[in-house]
Amino acid sequence: MKALRVSAPGRVEILTVPDPIPGPGEILVRVDRVGICATDRKLVARPRRPGLVLGHEIAGTLGDGSPVGVHPDVGCGDCLHCRAGFENRCPDRCSIGVDRDGGLAELVAVPAGHVLPLGGVEVSLAPLLEPLACCLHAIDLLGVAPSEQVLVVGAGPMGLLATLALKALGARVVVSQRSPQRRQHALAVGADAAIGPDEDPRAALGQAPTAAIVTAPTAEALAWALRRVEVGGRVHAFAGLPGDRSIDANVVHYRHLSLIGSTGSRLRDYVRARDLVAGGHLDLRRLPLRPVALHEVPAVLEGTERESAKVIVAMERSSE
Ligand SMILES: [Zn+2]
Ligand SMILES: [Zn+2]
């Protein structure tokens, strides 16, 4: 089968490789669509495992043709975190497309419990269920209440998905974003206001936001949010930051803030994401999408350009 692998730091290649052999309790998914995100770019720039097949935002079909999505964060099933249902916190987590071979291939082997029926969600949109699940997880940890004022920092695909999720929950959302084009995207997916970093979210919403999700991957963006939420507010550090980054702990102390973080999602976040979309409560078609073919992915992953649209790969079939 054809697969896209990390060949060296900063390099990927499309190769013909043997079909994956499912382990005990695993099944093969025939891949239709795969989303690309910042995690993939990090895994290319700084490979954890040479030869890794990328792709953790996966939609495809089973042998009988039924459409499925993949929840990629697979825990050991036995530790404190897994038993509490937080497989994304498992120290022995083996995430598909991150720690083990993923979905930028014709076939991917997945533990059966992490393969979920799409319940009517279009296959072409289903790769978005994984990043949406990560957003729902963050929103859950923040404890956002309906009608609460929430600040989203960054209007890349993650910020836009977080905005869609917050609007589906009934929150009022102000998005902060430097690029005017991306601010337009935020308004198009339903943000109540979109502002530049030199503007005040309090003025945009009529009152200061009491919670924030920082999807922009800079320490400056996180520091900005810590100063813009209401005293006593909660801030979620959603994006990993390059290199060592420090924040001013006194801002957290004197402003009575809660600083929260998470990465990935739980299986139940993925199920919630699917049910929200399948039930018509959240329209993923509002997100700007850029469909690409597998042969275009090396240019996407090796380039430095950060496109504002979400890249979705349509897999090519070399054989049946
Ligand atoms: Zn991702
Ligand atoms: Zn575990």
Tab-separated table of N, CA and C and ligand atoms in Angstrom, residues 75-79 82 90-91, ligand 2:
chain	number	residue	atom	x	y	z
A	75	GLY	N	-4.761	4.653	25.367
A	75	GLY	CA	-4.051	4.506	26.632
A	75	GLY	C	-3.769	3.045	26.940
A	76	CYS	N	-3.051	2.815	28.069
A	76	CYS	CA	-2.709	1.434	28.452
A	76	CYS	C	-3.946	0.698	28.969
A	77	GLY	N	-4.971	1.464	29.392
A	77	GLY	CA	-6.205	0.852	29.866
A	77	GLY	C	-6.179	0.455	31.335
A	78	ASP	N	-5.025	0.608	31.972
A	78	ASP	CA	-4.864	0.024	33.297
A	78	ASP	C	-4.394	1.015	34.364
A	79	CYS	N	-3.856	2.158	33.959
A	79	CYS	CA	-3.263	3.079	34.941
A	79	CYS	C	-4.361	3.949	35.575
A	82	CYS	N	-6.128	6.113	32.883
A	82	CYS	CA	-6.996	5.344	31.976
A	82	CYS	C	-8.250	4.890	32.707
A	90	CYS	N	-2.515	9.234	29.852
A	90	CYS	CA	-1.786	7.995	30.173
A	90	CYS	C	-0.296	8.163	29.874
A	91	PRO	N	0.579	7.850	30.838
A	91	PRO	CA	2.025	7.979	30.567
A	91	PRO	C	2.512	6.992	29.514
B	2	ZN	ZN	-2.879	4.244	31.032
